[in-house]
Tab-separated table of C-alpha atoms and ligand atoms in Angstrom:
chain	number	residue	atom	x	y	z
W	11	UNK	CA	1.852	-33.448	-10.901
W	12	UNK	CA	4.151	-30.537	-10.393
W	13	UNK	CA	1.696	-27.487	-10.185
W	14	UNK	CA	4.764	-25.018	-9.915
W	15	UNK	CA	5.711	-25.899	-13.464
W	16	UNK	CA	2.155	-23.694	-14.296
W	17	UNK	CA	4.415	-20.937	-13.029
W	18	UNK	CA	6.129	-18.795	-15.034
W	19	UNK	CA	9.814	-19.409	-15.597
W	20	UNK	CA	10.782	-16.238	-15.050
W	21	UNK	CA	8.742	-15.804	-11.637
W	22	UNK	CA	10.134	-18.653	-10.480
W	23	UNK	CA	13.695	-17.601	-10.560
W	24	UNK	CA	12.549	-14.240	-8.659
W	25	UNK	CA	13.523	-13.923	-5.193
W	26	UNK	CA	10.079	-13.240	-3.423
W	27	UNK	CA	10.103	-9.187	-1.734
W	28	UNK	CA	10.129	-9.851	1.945
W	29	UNK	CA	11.133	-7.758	5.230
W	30	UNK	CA	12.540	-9.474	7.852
W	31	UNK	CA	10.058	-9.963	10.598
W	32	UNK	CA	12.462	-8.387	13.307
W	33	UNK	CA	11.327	-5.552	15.767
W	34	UNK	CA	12.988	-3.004	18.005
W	35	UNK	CA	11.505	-0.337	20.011
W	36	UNK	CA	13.603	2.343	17.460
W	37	UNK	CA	12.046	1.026	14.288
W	38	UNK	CA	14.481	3.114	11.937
W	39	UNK	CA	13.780	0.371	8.700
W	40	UNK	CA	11.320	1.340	7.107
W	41	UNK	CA	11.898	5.498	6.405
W	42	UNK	CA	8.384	6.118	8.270
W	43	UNK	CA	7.627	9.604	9.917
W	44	UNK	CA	9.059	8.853	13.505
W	45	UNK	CA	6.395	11.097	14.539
W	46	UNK	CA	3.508	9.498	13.832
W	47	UNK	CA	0.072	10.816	12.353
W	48	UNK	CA	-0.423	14.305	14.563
W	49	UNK	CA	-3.277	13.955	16.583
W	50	UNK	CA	-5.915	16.532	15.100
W	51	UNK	CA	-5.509	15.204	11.934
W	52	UNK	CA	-6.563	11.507	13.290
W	53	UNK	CA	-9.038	13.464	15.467
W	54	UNK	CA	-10.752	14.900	12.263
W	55	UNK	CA	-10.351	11.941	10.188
W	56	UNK	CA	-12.405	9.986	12.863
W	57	UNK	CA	-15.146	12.961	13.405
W	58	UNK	CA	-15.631	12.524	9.960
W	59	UNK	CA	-15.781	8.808	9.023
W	60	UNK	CA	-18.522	9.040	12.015
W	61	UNK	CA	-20.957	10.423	9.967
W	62	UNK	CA	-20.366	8.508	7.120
W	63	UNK	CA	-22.107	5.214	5.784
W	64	UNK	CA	-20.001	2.345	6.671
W	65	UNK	CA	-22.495	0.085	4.643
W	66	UNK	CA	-22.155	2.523	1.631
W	67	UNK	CA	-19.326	1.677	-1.337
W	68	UNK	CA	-17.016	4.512	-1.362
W	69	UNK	CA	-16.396	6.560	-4.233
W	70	UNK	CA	-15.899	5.202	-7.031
W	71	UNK	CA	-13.417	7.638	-8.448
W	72	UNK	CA	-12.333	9.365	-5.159
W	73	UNK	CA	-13.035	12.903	-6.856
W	74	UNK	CA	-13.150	14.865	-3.673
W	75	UNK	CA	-9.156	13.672	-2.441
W	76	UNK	CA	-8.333	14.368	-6.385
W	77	UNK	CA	-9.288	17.744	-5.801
W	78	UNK	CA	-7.909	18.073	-2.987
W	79	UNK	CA	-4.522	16.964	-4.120
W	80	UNK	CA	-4.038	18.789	-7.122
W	81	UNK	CA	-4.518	22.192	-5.290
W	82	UNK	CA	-1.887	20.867	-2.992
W	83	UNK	CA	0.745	19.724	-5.842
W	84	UNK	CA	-0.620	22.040	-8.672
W	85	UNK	CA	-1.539	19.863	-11.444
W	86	UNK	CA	-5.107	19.239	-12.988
W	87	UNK	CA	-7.430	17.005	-11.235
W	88	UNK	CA	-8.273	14.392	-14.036
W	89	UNK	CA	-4.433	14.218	-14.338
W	90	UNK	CA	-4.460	12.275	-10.771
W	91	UNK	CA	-5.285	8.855	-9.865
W	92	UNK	CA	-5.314	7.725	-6.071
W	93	UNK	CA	-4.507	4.340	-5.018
W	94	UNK	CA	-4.116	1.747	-2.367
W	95	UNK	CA	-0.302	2.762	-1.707
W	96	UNK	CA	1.473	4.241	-4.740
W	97	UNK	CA	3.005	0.772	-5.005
W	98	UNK	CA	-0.633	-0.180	-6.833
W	99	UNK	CA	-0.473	2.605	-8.967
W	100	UNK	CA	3.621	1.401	-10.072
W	101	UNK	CA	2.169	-1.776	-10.895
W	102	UNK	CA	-0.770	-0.508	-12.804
W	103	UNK	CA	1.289	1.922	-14.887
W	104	UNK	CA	3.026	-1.122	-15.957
W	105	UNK	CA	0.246	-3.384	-16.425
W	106	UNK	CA	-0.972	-1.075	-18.998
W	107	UNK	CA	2.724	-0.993	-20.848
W	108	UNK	CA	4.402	-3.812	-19.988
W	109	UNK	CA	4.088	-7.494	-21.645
W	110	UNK	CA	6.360	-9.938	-23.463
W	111	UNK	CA	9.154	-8.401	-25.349
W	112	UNK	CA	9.158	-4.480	-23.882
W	113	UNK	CA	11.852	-2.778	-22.509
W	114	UNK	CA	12.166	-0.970	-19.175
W	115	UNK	CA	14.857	0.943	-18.268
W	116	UNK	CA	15.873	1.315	-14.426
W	117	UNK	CA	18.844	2.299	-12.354
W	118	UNK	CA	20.596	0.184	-10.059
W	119	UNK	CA	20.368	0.309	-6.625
W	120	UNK	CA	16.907	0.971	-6.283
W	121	UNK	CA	13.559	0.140	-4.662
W	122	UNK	CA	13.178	-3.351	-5.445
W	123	UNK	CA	9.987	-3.154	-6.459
W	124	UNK	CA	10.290	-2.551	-10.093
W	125	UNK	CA	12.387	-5.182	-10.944
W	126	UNK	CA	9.820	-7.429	-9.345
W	127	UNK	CA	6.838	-6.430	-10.892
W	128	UNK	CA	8.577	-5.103	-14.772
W	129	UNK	CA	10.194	-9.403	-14.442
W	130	UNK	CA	6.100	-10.867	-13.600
W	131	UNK	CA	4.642	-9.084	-16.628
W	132	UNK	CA	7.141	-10.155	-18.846
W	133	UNK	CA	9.766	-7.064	-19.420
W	134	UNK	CA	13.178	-6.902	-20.300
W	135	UNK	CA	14.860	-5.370	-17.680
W	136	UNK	CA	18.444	-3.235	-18.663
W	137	UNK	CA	19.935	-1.720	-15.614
W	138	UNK	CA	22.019	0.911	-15.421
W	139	UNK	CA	24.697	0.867	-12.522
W	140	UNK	CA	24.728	3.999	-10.319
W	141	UNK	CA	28.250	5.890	-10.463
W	142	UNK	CA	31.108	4.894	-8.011
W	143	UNK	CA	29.419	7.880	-5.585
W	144	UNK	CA	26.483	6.434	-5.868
W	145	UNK	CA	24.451	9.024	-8.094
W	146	UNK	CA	22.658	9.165	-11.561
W	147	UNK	CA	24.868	8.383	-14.525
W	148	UNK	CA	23.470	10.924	-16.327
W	149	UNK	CA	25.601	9.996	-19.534
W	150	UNK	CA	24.979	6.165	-19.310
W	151	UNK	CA	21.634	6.238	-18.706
W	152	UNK	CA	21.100	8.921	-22.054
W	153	UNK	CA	23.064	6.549	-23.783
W	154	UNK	CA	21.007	3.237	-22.517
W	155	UNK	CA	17.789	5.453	-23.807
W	156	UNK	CA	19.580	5.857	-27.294
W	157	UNK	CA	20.426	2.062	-27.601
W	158	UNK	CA	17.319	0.039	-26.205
W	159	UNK	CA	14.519	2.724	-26.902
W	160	UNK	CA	12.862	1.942	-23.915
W	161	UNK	CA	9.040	1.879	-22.834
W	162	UNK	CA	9.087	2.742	-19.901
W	163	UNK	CA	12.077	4.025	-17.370
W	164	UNK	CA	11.786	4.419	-13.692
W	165	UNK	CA	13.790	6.885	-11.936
W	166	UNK	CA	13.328	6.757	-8.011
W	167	UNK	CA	14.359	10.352	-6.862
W	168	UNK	CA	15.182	10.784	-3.979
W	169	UNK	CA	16.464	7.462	-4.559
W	170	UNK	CA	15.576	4.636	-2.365
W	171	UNK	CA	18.056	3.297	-0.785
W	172	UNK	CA	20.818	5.817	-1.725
W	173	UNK	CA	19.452	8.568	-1.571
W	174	UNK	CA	20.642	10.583	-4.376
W	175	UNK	CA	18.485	12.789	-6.789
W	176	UNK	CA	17.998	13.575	-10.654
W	177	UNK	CA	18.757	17.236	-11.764
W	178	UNK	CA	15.904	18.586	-13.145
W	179	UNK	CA	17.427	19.758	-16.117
W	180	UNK	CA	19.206	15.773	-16.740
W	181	UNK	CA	15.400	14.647	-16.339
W	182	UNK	CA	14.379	17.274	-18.926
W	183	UNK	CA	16.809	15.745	-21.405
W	184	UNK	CA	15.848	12.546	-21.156
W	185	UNK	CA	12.239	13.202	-20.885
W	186	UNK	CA	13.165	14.996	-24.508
W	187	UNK	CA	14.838	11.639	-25.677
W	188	UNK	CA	12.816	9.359	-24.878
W	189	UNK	CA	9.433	8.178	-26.985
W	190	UNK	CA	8.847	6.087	-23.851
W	191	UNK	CA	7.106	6.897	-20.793
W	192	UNK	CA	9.629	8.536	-18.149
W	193	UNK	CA	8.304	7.430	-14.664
W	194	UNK	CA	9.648	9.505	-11.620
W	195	UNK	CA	8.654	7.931	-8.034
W	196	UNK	CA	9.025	10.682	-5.720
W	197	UNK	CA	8.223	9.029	-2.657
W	198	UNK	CA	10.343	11.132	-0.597
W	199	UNK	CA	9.984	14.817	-2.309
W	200	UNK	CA	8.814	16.687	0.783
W	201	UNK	CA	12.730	15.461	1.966
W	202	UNK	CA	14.255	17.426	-0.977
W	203	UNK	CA	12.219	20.037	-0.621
W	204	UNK	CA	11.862	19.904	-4.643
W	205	UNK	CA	9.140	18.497	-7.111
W	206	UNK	CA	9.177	17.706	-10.700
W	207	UNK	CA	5.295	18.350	-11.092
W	208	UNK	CA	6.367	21.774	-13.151
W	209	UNK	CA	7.537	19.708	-16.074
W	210	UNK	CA	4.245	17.847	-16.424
W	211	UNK	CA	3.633	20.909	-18.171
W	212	UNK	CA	5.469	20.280	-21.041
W	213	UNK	CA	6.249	16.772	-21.004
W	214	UNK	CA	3.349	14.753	-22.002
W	215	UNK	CA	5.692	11.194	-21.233
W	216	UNK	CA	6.185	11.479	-17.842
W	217	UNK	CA	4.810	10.145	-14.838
W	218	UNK	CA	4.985	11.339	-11.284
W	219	UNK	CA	4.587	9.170	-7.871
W	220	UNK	CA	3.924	9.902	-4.705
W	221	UNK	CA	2.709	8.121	-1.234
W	222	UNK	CA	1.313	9.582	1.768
W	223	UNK	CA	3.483	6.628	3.887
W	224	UNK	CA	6.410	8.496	4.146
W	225	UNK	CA	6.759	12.359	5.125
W	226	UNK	CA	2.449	11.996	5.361
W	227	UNK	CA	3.012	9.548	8.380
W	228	UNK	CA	0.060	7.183	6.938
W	229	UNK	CA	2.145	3.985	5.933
W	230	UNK	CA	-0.411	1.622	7.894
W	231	UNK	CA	-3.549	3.266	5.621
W	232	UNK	CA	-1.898	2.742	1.905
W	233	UNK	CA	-3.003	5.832	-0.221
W	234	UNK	CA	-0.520	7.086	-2.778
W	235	UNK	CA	-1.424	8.998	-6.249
W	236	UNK	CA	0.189	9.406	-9.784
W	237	UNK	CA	-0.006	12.776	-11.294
W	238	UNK	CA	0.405	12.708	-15.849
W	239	UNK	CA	-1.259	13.925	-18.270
W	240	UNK	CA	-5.477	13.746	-18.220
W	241	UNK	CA	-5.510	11.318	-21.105
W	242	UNK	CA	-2.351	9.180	-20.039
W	243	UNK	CA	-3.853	8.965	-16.307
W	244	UNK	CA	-7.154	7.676	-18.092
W	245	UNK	CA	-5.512	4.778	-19.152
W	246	UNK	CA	-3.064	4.002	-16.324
W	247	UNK	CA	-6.491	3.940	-14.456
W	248	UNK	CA	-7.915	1.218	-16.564
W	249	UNK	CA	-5.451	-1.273	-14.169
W	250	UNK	CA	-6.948	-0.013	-10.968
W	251	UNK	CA	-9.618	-2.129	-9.356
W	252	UNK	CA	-12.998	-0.427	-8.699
W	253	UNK	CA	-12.618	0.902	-5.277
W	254	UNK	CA	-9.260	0.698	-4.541
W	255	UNK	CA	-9.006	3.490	-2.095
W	256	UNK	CA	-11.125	2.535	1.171
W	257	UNK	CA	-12.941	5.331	2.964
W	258	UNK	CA	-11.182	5.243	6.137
W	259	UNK	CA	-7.994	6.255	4.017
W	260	UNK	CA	-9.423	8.623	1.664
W	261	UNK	CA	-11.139	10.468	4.628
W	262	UNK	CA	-7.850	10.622	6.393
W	263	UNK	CA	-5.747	11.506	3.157
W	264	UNK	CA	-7.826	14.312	2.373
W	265	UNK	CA	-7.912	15.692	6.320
W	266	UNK	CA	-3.710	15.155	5.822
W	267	UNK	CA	-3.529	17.115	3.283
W	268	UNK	CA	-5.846	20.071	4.260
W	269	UNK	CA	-3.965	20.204	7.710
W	270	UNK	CA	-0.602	19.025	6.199
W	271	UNK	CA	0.997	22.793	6.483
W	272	UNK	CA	0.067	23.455	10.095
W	273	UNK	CA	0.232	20.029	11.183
W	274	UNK	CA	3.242	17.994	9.156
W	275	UNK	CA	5.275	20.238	7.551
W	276	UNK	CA	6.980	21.193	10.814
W	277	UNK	CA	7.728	17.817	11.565
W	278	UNK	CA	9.184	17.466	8.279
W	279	UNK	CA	11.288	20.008	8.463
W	280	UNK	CA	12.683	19.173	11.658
W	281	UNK	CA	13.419	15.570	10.116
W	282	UNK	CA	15.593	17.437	7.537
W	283	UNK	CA	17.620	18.971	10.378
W	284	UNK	CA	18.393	15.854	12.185
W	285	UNK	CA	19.115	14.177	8.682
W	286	UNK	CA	21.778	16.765	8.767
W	287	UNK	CA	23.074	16.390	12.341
W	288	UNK	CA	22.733	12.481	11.594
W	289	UNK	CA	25.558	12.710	8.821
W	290	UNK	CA	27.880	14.630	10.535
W	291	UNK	CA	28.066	13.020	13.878
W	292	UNK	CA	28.118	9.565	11.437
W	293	UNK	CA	30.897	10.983	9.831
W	294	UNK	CA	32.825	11.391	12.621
W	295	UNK	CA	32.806	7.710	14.095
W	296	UNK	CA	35.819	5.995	12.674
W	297	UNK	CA	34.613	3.164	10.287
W	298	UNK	CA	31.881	5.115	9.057
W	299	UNK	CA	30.852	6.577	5.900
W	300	UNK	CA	27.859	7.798	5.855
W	301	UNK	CA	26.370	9.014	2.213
W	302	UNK	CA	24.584	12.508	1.545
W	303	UNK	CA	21.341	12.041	1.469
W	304	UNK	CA	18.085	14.183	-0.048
W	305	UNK	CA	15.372	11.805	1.733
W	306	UNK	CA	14.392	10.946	5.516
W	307	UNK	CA	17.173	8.113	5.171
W	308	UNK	CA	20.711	7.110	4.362
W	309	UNK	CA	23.082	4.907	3.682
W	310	UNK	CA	26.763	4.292	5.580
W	311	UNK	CA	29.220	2.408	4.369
W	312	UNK	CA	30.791	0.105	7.289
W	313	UNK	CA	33.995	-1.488	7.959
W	314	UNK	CA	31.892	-4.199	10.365
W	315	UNK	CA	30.182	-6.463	7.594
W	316	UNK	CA	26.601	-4.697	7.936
W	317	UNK	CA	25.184	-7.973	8.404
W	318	UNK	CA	26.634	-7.998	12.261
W	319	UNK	CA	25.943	-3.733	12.738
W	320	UNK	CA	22.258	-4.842	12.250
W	321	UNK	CA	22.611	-7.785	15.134
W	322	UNK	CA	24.454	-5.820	17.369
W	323	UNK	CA	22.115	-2.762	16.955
W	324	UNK	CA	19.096	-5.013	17.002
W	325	UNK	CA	20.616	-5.847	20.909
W	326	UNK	CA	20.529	-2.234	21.272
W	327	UNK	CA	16.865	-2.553	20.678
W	328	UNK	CA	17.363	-0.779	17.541
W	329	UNK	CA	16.010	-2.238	14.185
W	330	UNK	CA	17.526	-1.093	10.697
W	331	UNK	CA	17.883	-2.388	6.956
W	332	UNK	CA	20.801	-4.245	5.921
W	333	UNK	CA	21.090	-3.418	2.505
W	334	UNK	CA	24.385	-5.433	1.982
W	335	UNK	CA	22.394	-7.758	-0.570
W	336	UNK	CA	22.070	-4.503	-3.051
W	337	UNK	CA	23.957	-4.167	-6.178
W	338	UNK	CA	27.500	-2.368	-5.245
W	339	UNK	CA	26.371	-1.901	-1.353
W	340	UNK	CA	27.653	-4.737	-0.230
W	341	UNK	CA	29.382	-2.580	2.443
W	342	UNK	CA	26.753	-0.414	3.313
W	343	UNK	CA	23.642	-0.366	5.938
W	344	UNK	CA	20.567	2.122	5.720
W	345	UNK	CA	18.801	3.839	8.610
W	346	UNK	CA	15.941	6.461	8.761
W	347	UNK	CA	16.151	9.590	10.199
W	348	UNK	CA	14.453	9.138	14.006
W	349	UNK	CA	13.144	11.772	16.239
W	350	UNK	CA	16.398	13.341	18.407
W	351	UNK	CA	16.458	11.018	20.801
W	352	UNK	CA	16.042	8.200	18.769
W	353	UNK	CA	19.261	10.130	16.401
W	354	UNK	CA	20.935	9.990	19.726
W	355	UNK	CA	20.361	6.274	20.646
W	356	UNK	CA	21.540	5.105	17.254
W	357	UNK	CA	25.109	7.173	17.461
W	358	UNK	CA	25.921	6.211	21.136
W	359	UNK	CA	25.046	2.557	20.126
W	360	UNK	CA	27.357	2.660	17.113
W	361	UNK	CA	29.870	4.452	18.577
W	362	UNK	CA	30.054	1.374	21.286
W	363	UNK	CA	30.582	-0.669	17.820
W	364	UNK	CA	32.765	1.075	16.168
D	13	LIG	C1	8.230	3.729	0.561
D	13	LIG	C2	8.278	3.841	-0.899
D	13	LIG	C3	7.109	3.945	-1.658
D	13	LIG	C4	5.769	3.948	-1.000
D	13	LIG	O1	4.952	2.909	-1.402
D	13	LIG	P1	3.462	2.859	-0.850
D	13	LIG	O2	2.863	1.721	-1.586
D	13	LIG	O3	2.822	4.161	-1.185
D	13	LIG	O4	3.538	2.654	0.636
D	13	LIG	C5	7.213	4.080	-3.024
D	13	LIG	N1	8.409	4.116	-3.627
D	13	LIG	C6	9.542	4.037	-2.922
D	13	LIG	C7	10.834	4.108	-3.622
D	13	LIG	C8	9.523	3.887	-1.548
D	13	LIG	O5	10.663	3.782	-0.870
């Protein structure tokens, strides 16, 4: 007996999502706060989980982090739903939408993630290629709305791993042409410095993402949250398991976000800058391309196959994300913006390279 055949077809033929297990002391892969969680934040978030009940269930609709993070991205409170990474929340959104037969519409390159999960509940992917500079096709993808109707459509803005962003007024359009459900994963906002929470006002078929593992510098706790409309969220919610959301990390999210402008902000900001001083000294080192980025990462093309940059970086202690294996980037590598220092150690080591 060949249990596998129990398998779905269509799983089978996936390539499983996996990370290479690799480590260097400059861990630049993974677009994680270089940082690291500030100390009086962790320092609160332990006072408090003191005094709490370890024995005791936590809530089981976190109400008190909801609250907490709609004053902090202005949106209403039942319109939020908190989860165990904002991954959990992507795949419950389409859990509730997705089966045998429906369309989702996504953009190519992109976090692999949606493919993944869209392919396992049974969705028919259509992909629309990036331009040659790597940004939205604003035109195409209208036009892909017009010819497959779609369910749902992900747009990853910033996008990982390009880092390019939607206009607001492009998203506004489609949001206006689509009768599906317009997801926007905006995993690395703070970056941009721009939100598309305002149009949740007025557009009842979108759906906002957003994870404290990336500008929050709480990857290793897993809380992200989906912001939509109360009734929409309601349902989304229906593909969450009851208690999701651990109290260790919704103790610490809601501590983040109540110190986040004192405490992470700056750090942010001073990730921006070096994102900046990043491209240009990139720019200059002959066989490099790097490509403007709105997020706390980019991508750089590379006249050494990528495949070897990573290897001989890797000997330079220094661990990034060959992204060669992406749609159209098979010339291309990605690193996260370090601290300065670590900014400094990855352009001396690739101008020995190069
Ligand atoms: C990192 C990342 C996330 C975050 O996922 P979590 O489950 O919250 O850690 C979401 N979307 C994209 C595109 C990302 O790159």
């Amino acid at each position: 007996m060949n249990y596998l055949d129990k398998i779905k077809p269509r799983v089978r033929e996936l390539r499983a999502y996996t990370l290479t297990p690799d480590r260097g002391s400059i861990k630049i892969n993974q677009n994680e706060n270089p940082w690291g969680m500030p100390a009086k934040i962790k320092e609160e978030s332990l006072r408090r989980l003191e005094n709490r009940a370890w024995s005791r269930y936590p809530d089981f609709v976190p109400a008190s982090l909801h609250e907490r993070l709609a004053a902090y991205a202005g949106w209403k409170p039942d319109g939020i739903v908190a989860g165990n990474g904002s991954n959990e929340l992507i795949q419950a959104l389409l859990m509730v939408t997705i089966g045998e037969g429906k369309r989702v519409l996504i953009c190519e390159p992109t976090f692999a993630l949606y493919r993944q999960v869209a392919t396992v509940l049974g969705g028919e992917i259509t992909s629309v290629p990036l331009t040659p500079q790597l940004t939205y096709d604003t035109k195409a993808i209208h036009e892909a709305v017009e010819e497959i109707n779609p369910d749902v459509t992900i747009i990853c803005s910033p996008n990982n791993p390009t880092g390019c962003v939607m206009k607001d007024d492009d998203l506004a359009q489609l949001l206006d042409r689509s009768s599906g459900l317009v997801v926007i994963d905006e995993a690395y906002f703070e970056f941009a410095e721009h939100t598309v929470v305002p149009l949740l006002e007025r557009h009842a078929n979108l759906v906002v993402f957003r994870t404290f593992s990336k500008a929050m510098a709480m990857a290793a706790l897993r809380v992200g949250y989906l912001l939509a409309e109360p009734s929409l969220a309601r349902e989304i919610s229906k593909a969450v398991l009851p208690y999701n959301l651990n109290a260790i990390s919704q103790t610490s999210a809601e501590v983040a976000v109540e110190m986040y402008e004192r405490e992470l902000q700056p750090l942010v900001g001073r990730i921006i800058s070096e994102r900046e001083r990043l491209f240009v000294e990139l720019r200059i080192i002959e066989g490099l391309v790097p490509v403007p980025s709105q997020a706390n990462f980019m991508i750089v093309r590379s006249t050494v196959e990528p495949r070897r940059v990573f290897a001989e970086l890797l000997r330079h202690d220094i661990l990034i994300r060959d992204v060669s294996g992406y749609s159209m980037l098979k010339d291309y590598f990605r690193v996260s913006v370090g601290t300065p220092s670590e900014n400094d150690a990855l352009i001396a080591a690739l101008r020995e390279i190069f």
